[in-house]
């Protein structure tokens, strides 16, 4: 059955409405006076699951399987989900909503692709950016009362992962203002991984856009130097104005190993080595690194290996290779979406190496939203030639 434009707009609005409260609950989950409780978060997750599942069941026709990295991602999701369910038969999950939320990124990938094939790409993008703007307004509203550097809020990562959507905006003034706002959010959060992802993401975007797509190396080098200079000036200004300690946080890496990441990496590696052959092949189940280590691995490669086995790790690596290969094809086609895709991949890889993406539903949803959107836009872009 064909999806109408009216239906697409309405269902997208409903999903983004729910998604706003989904991310709001995550952003402020550790603040006692947070606007939404965990129970409400569970209800929203279940609502999203039901709405997206009904949509996919009613409109099952989708041609995403022709894209290699999508096939890899779907395979990885099915295998890891099956392993999670199997182990939960013996050790039930603490949160039952995980059975639903685990599949949300895959559902969003299919959903946004179908909707973006019907609606104009700009319409979809601006609706998503409206969601981000509302989140940003609420973030600064709450930040004016509570200093988030004292909490382990996920807000900086959420805004960082949404940045590729912002980079697709054609109006430069909107794009640059948005980049600046995200920069401020990340700078005052003192999140080193988020800051690294932002910096390399922005540099990658302009590098691919000016050097590889538009073939203007002189402008590319100039913009690179300009961006670095502006970022340094803004960093110094924000640090002095708000007494932010992000420079000290980077200096502390030699002392704390990146908040103890070196220790956690080694402890997780030891857990993997001590595992039996079946456990090495199929893992130990959902979130078992955190259960056995008292903290997550802060590295997707290690955590996927321990939780879901070396088979899942292999598929995850193939998925990343094919994701990069898809970017290479976009660059060869000189697609206008290549720079944004490049920034998205860089941010994804940095977060996967020093934090989490695939294993955190709240993070992976944003990436699958963007990738599904890009696949649809590129397909329509090619059909116009």
Coordinates of C-alpha atoms in Angstrom, one line a residue:
X1 CA 0.0 0.0 0.0
X2 CA 1.3 3.5 -0.9
X3 CA 2.0 5.9 1.9
X4 CA 0.3 9.3 1.4
X5 CA 1.9 12.6 2.2
X6 CA -0.8 13.6 4.6
X7 CA -0.4 10.4 6.6
X8 CA 3.5 10.7 6.5
X9 CA 3.3 14.2 7.9
X10 CA 0.9 13.3 10.7
X11 CA 2.7 10.1 11.7
X12 CA 6.1 11.9 11.7
X13 CA 4.7 14.7 13.9
X14 CA 3.3 12.1 16.4
X15 CA 6.6 10.2 16.5
X16 CA 8.7 13.3 17.0
X17 CA 6.3 14.5 19.7
X18 CA 6.9 11.3 21.6
X19 CA 10.6 11.4 20.8
X20 CA 10.8 14.9 22.4
X21 CA 9.6 13.5 25.8
X22 CA 11.8 10.4 25.3
X23 CA 14.9 12.5 25.1
X24 CA 13.8 15.0 27.7
X25 CA 13.4 12.2 30.2
X26 CA 17.0 11.0 29.4
X27 CA 18.6 14.5 29.5
X28 CA 17.3 15.1 33.0
X29 CA 17.1 11.6 34.4
X30 CA 19.6 12.2 37.2
X31 CA 18.1 15.4 38.4
X32 CA 15.9 14.7 41.4
X33 CA 13.4 17.3 40.3
X34 CA 13.5 16.1 36.7
X35 CA 10.4 16.8 34.5
X36 CA 9.7 13.1 33.7
X37 CA 10.0 10.0 35.8
X38 CA 11.5 6.6 34.7
X39 CA 7.9 5.2 34.6
X40 CA 6.9 7.9 32.1
X41 CA 10.1 7.1 30.1
X42 CA 9.0 3.4 29.9
X43 CA 5.5 4.4 28.8
X44 CA 7.0 6.7 26.1
X45 CA 9.4 3.9 24.9
X46 CA 6.5 1.4 24.7
X47 CA 4.3 4.0 22.9
X48 CA 7.1 4.6 20.3
X49 CA 7.6 0.8 19.9
X50 CA 3.8 0.2 19.3
X51 CA 3.4 3.2 16.9
X52 CA 6.5 2.3 14.8
X53 CA 5.7 -1.4 14.8
X54 CA 2.2 -0.8 13.6
X55 CA 3.5 1.5 10.9
X56 CA 6.0 -1.1 9.7
X57 CA 3.5 -3.9 9.7
X58 CA 0.9 -1.8 7.8
X59 CA 3.6 -0.6 5.3
X60 CA 6.0 -3.5 5.1
X61 CA 7.5 -2.7 1.7
X62 CA 11.0 -1.3 2.2
X63 CA 14.1 -1.7 0.0
X64 CA 16.7 -0.9 2.6
X65 CA 18.2 -4.4 2.5
X66 CA 20.0 -3.4 -0.8
X67 CA 22.3 -1.1 1.3
X68 CA 25.1 -3.3 2.7
X69 CA 25.7 -1.5 6.0
X70 CA 21.9 -1.7 6.7
X71 CA 21.9 -5.4 6.1
X72 CA 24.8 -5.7 8.6
X73 CA 23.1 -3.6 11.2
X74 CA 19.8 -5.6 10.9
X75 CA 21.8 -8.8 11.2
X76 CA 23.7 -7.5 14.2
X77 CA 20.4 -6.4 15.9
X78 CA 18.7 -9.7 15.3
X79 CA 21.7 -11.7 16.7
X80 CA 22.3 -9.5 19.7
X81 CA 18.6 -9.4 20.5
X82 CA 18.3 -13.1 20.3
X83 CA 21.3 -13.6 22.6
X84 CA 19.7 -11.0 25.1
X85 CA 16.4 -12.9 25.1
X86 CA 18.0 -16.3 25.5
X87 CA 20.1 -15.3 28.5
X88 CA 17.1 -13.4 30.0
X89 CA 15.3 -16.8 30.3
X90 CA 17.8 -17.7 33.0
X91 CA 18.5 -14.1 34.4
X92 CA 15.5 -11.9 33.8
X93 CA 16.2 -8.3 32.9
X94 CA 15.8 -5.7 35.5
X95 CA 13.8 -3.5 33.2
X96 CA 11.2 -5.2 31.0
X97 CA 11.0 -2.2 28.7
X98 CA 14.4 -3.2 27.3
X99 CA 12.7 -5.9 25.3
X100 CA 11.0 -3.1 23.3
X101 CA 13.5 -0.3 23.5
X102 CA 16.3 -2.5 22.1
X103 CA 14.6 -2.7 18.7
X104 CA 13.7 1.0 18.5
X105 CA 16.8 2.1 16.5
X106 CA 16.0 -0.5 13.8
X107 CA 12.4 0.6 13.7
X108 CA 13.4 4.2 13.4
X109 CA 15.8 3.4 10.5
X110 CA 12.9 1.8 8.5
X111 CA 10.4 4.4 9.5
X112 CA 12.4 7.5 8.7
X113 CA 13.5 6.0 5.4
X114 CA 9.9 5.4 4.3
X115 CA 8.7 8.8 5.5
X116 CA 11.6 10.6 3.8
X117 CA 10.9 8.9 0.5
X118 CA 7.4 10.5 0.6
X119 CA 7.9 13.9 2.2
X120 CA 10.4 16.5 1.0
X121 CA 13.8 16.1 2.7
X122 CA 13.8 19.7 4.0
X123 CA 10.4 19.2 5.7
X124 CA 11.6 16.1 7.5
X125 CA 14.9 17.8 8.5
X126 CA 13.2 21.0 9.8
X127 CA 10.7 19.0 11.9
X128 CA 13.6 17.1 13.5
X129 CA 15.5 20.3 14.1
X130 CA 12.4 21.8 15.7
X131 CA 12.6 18.9 18.1
X132 CA 16.2 19.7 18.8
X133 CA 15.5 23.4 19.3
X134 CA 12.8 22.6 21.9
X135 CA 15.2 20.3 23.7
X136 CA 17.9 23.0 23.7
X137 CA 15.5 25.6 25.1
X138 CA 14.5 23.3 27.9
X139 CA 18.1 22.4 28.5
X140 CA 19.2 26.0 29.0
X141 CA 16.1 26.7 31.1
X142 CA 17.0 23.8 33.5
X143 CA 20.7 24.6 33.3
X144 CA 20.1 28.2 34.6
X145 CA 18.9 26.5 37.8
X146 CA 21.2 23.4 37.9
X147 CA 24.8 23.3 36.9
X148 CA 25.0 20.1 34.8
X149 CA 28.7 19.7 35.2
X150 CA 27.9 18.2 38.6
X151 CA 25.8 15.4 37.0
X152 CA 26.4 12.8 34.5
X153 CA 23.8 14.1 32.1
X154 CA 23.5 12.6 28.6
X155 CA 22.4 15.9 27.1
X156 CA 25.7 16.9 25.4
X157 CA 25.8 13.6 23.5
X158 CA 22.2 13.9 22.4
X159 CA 22.9 17.3 20.8
X160 CA 26.2 16.2 19.3
X161 CA 24.6 13.2 17.6
X162 CA 21.8 15.4 16.2
X163 CA 24.4 17.7 14.7
X164 CA 24.6 16.0 11.2
X165 CA 20.9 16.9 10.7
X166 CA 21.9 20.6 11.4
X167 CA 24.7 20.3 8.9
X168 CA 22.3 19.5 6.1
X169 CA 20.6 22.9 6.5
X170 CA 21.3 25.0 3.4
X171 CA 20.9 28.4 5.1
X172 CA 24.4 29.1 6.5
X173 CA 23.3 31.5 9.3
X174 CA 21.0 28.8 10.8
X175 CA 23.7 26.2 10.4
X176 CA 26.4 28.2 12.1
X177 CA 24.2 29.4 14.9
X178 CA 23.2 25.8 15.6
X179 CA 26.8 24.7 15.6
X180 CA 27.7 27.4 18.1
X181 CA 24.8 26.4 20.4
X182 CA 25.9 22.8 20.3
X183 CA 29.4 23.8 21.0
X184 CA 28.4 25.8 24.1
X185 CA 26.3 22.9 25.4
X186 CA 29.3 20.6 25.0
X187 CA 31.9 23.0 26.4
X188 CA 30.0 23.7 29.6
X189 CA 29.3 20.0 30.1
X190 CA 33.1 19.2 30.5
X191 CA 32.5 16.0 28.4
X192 CA 35.8 15.2 26.8
X193 CA 34.5 12.5 24.4
X194 CA 31.7 14.8 23.3
X195 CA 34.2 17.7 22.8
X196 CA 36.5 15.5 20.8
X197 CA 33.6 14.2 18.7
X198 CA 32.3 17.7 18.0
X199 CA 35.7 19.1 17.0
X200 CA 36.6 16.2 14.7
X201 CA 33.0 16.1 13.3
X202 CA 33.0 19.7 12.3
X203 CA 36.5 19.6 10.8
X204 CA 35.5 16.4 8.9
X205 CA 32.4 18.0 7.6
X206 CA 34.1 21.1 6.2
X207 CA 37.1 19.1 5.0
X208 CA 35.0 16.6 2.9
X209 CA 32.7 19.5 1.7
X210 CA 35.4 21.9 0.5
X211 CA 38.3 19.5 -0.4
X212 CA 36.7 16.3 -1.7
X213 CA 33.3 17.4 -3.0
X214 CA 34.0 21.0 -4.2
X215 CA 37.6 20.3 -4.9
X216 CA 38.8 23.6 -3.4
X217 CA 41.8 22.7 -1.3
X218 CA 42.8 26.3 -0.7
X219 CA 39.4 27.2 0.8
X220 CA 39.5 23.9 2.7
X221 CA 42.8 24.7 4.4
X222 CA 41.7 28.2 5.1
X223 CA 38.4 27.0 6.7
X224 CA 40.3 24.4 8.7
X225 CA 42.6 27.0 10.2
X226 CA 39.7 29.4 10.7
X227 CA 37.5 26.8 12.5
X228 CA 40.4 25.8 14.8
X229 CA 41.1 29.5 15.6
X230 CA 37.4 30.3 16.3
X231 CA 37.0 27.2 18.5
X232 CA 40.1 28.1 20.5
X233 CA 38.8 31.7 21.0
X234 CA 35.4 30.5 22.0
X235 CA 36.8 27.9 24.4
X236 CA 38.9 30.5 26.2
X237 CA 36.0 32.9 26.4
X238 CA 33.6 30.3 27.8
X239 CA 36.2 29.0 30.2
X240 CA 36.9 32.5 31.5
X241 CA 33.3 33.6 31.6
X242 CA 31.7 30.5 33.2
X243 CA 34.8 29.2 35.1
X244 CA 34.6 25.9 33.1
X245 CA 37.3 23.3 33.8
X246 CA 37.4 21.5 30.4
X247 CA 41.1 22.2 29.9
X248 CA 41.8 20.7 33.3
X249 CA 39.7 17.7 32.4
X250 CA 41.9 17.0 29.4
X251 CA 45.0 17.5 31.5
X252 CA 43.6 14.9 33.9
X253 CA 43.7 12.2 31.2
X254 CA 47.3 11.3 32.1
X255 CA 46.3 10.9 35.8
X256 CA 42.8 9.3 35.5
X257 CA 43.3 7.4 32.2
X258 CA 40.2 9.1 30.8
X259 CA 38.0 8.7 34.0
X260 CA 39.6 5.3 34.5
X261 CA 38.9 4.0 31.0
X262 CA 42.3 2.4 30.8
X263 CA 41.6 0.3 33.9
X264 CA 38.1 -0.5 32.7
X265 CA 39.4 -1.5 29.3
X266 CA 41.9 -3.9 30.8
X267 CA 39.4 -5.4 33.3
X268 CA 36.9 -6.0 30.5
X269 CA 39.7 -7.6 28.4
X270 CA 40.5 -9.9 31.3
X271 CA 36.8 -10.9 31.6
X272 CA 36.8 -11.8 27.9
X273 CA 40.0 -13.9 28.2
X274 CA 38.6 -15.8 31.2
X275 CA 35.4 -16.7 29.3
X276 CA 34.7 -20.2 28.0
X277 CA 34.6 -20.9 24.3
X278 CA 30.8 -20.7 24.0
X279 CA 30.8 -17.5 25.9
X280 CA 33.5 -16.0 23.7
X281 CA 31.4 -17.0 20.7
X282 CA 28.0 -15.9 21.9
X283 CA 28.7 -13.6 24.9
X284 CA 27.2 -13.4 28.3
X285 CA 24.0 -11.4 27.7
X286 CA 22.6 -7.9 28.0
X287 CA 24.7 -5.4 30.0
X288 CA 26.8 -8.1 31.6
X289 CA 30.1 -6.1 31.5
X290 CA 28.5 -3.5 33.9
X291 CA 27.1 -6.3 36.1
X292 CA 30.4 -8.1 36.4
X293 CA 32.7 -5.0 36.3
X294 CA 30.4 -2.6 38.3
X295 CA 30.8 -0.2 35.3
X296 CA 30.4 -0.4 31.5
X297 CA 33.5 -0.9 29.3
X298 CA 33.2 2.5 27.7
X299 CA 34.3 0.8 24.5
X300 CA 31.8 -0.8 22.1
X301 CA 34.2 -3.3 20.6
X302 CA 35.1 -4.8 24.0
X303 CA 31.5 -4.6 25.4
X304 CA 29.9 -6.2 22.3
X305 CA 32.5 -9.0 22.5
X306 CA 31.8 -9.7 26.2
X307 CA 28.0 -9.2 26.0
X308 CA 27.2 -10.7 22.6
X309 CA 30.2 -12.6 21.6
X310 CA 33.0 -12.5 18.9
X311 CA 30.5 -13.3 16.2
X312 CA 28.6 -10.1 16.9
X313 CA 31.9 -8.2 17.1
X314 CA 32.8 -9.4 13.6
X315 CA 29.4 -8.3 12.2
X316 CA 29.8 -4.9 14.0
X317 CA 33.2 -4.4 12.4
X318 CA 31.8 -5.4 8.9
X319 CA 29.0 -3.0 9.5
X320 CA 31.5 -0.1 10.2
X321 CA 33.5 -1.0 7.1
X322 CA 30.4 -1.0 4.9
X323 CA 29.3 2.3 6.5
X324 CA 32.6 3.8 5.5
X325 CA 32.2 2.2 2.0
X326 CA 28.8 3.9 1.7
X327 CA 30.4 7.2 2.5
X328 CA 33.1 6.6 -0.2
X329 CA 30.3 6.0 -2.8
X330 CA 28.6 9.3 -1.8
X331 CA 31.9 11.1 -2.2
X332 CA 32.4 9.6 -5.7
X333 CA 28.8 10.6 -6.6
X334 CA 29.6 14.1 -5.2
X335 CA 26.4 13.9 -3.2
X336 CA 25.6 16.9 -1.1
X337 CA 25.0 14.5 1.8
X338 CA 28.5 13.1 1.8
X339 CA 30.0 15.8 4.2
X340 CA 27.2 15.2 6.8
X341 CA 27.5 11.5 6.5
X342 CA 31.3 11.8 7.0
X343 CA 30.7 13.8 10.2
X344 CA 28.2 11.3 11.4
X345 CA 30.5 8.4 11.0
X346 CA 33.4 10.2 12.7
X347 CA 31.2 11.0 15.7
X348 CA 29.9 7.5 15.8
X349 CA 33.4 6.0 15.8
X350 CA 34.7 8.3 18.5
X351 CA 31.7 7.6 20.7
X352 CA 32.0 3.8 20.0
X353 CA 35.6 3.9 21.0
X354 CA 35.4 5.9 24.2
X355 CA 31.7 5.6 25.2
X356 CA 28.6 3.9 23.7
X357 CA 26.5 4.1 20.6
X358 CA 25.1 0.8 19.4
X359 CA 24.6 -0.5 22.9
X360 CA 22.7 2.6 24.1
X361 CA 19.2 2.8 22.5
X362 CA 19.0 6.5 23.3
X363 CA 22.1 7.1 21.3
X364 CA 21.6 4.7 18.4
X365 CA 18.1 6.0 17.6
X366 CA 19.7 9.4 16.5
X367 CA 22.2 7.7 14.2
X368 CA 19.7 5.4 12.6
X369 CA 17.3 8.4 12.1
X370 CA 20.0 10.2 10.3
X371 CA 21.3 7.3 8.2
X372 CA 17.7 6.3 7.1
X373 CA 17.1 10.0 6.2
X374 CA 20.3 10.2 4.1
X375 CA 19.6 6.9 2.3
X376 CA 16.2 8.2 1.2
X377 CA 17.5 11.6 0.2
X378 CA 20.4 10.2 -1.8
X379 CA 18.0 7.8 -3.6
X380 CA 15.8 10.7 -4.5
X381 CA 18.8 12.8 -5.4
X382 CA 20.0 10.1 -7.9
X383 CA 16.6 9.7 -9.4
X384 CA 16.6 13.4 -10.4
X385 CA 19.6 13.0 -12.6

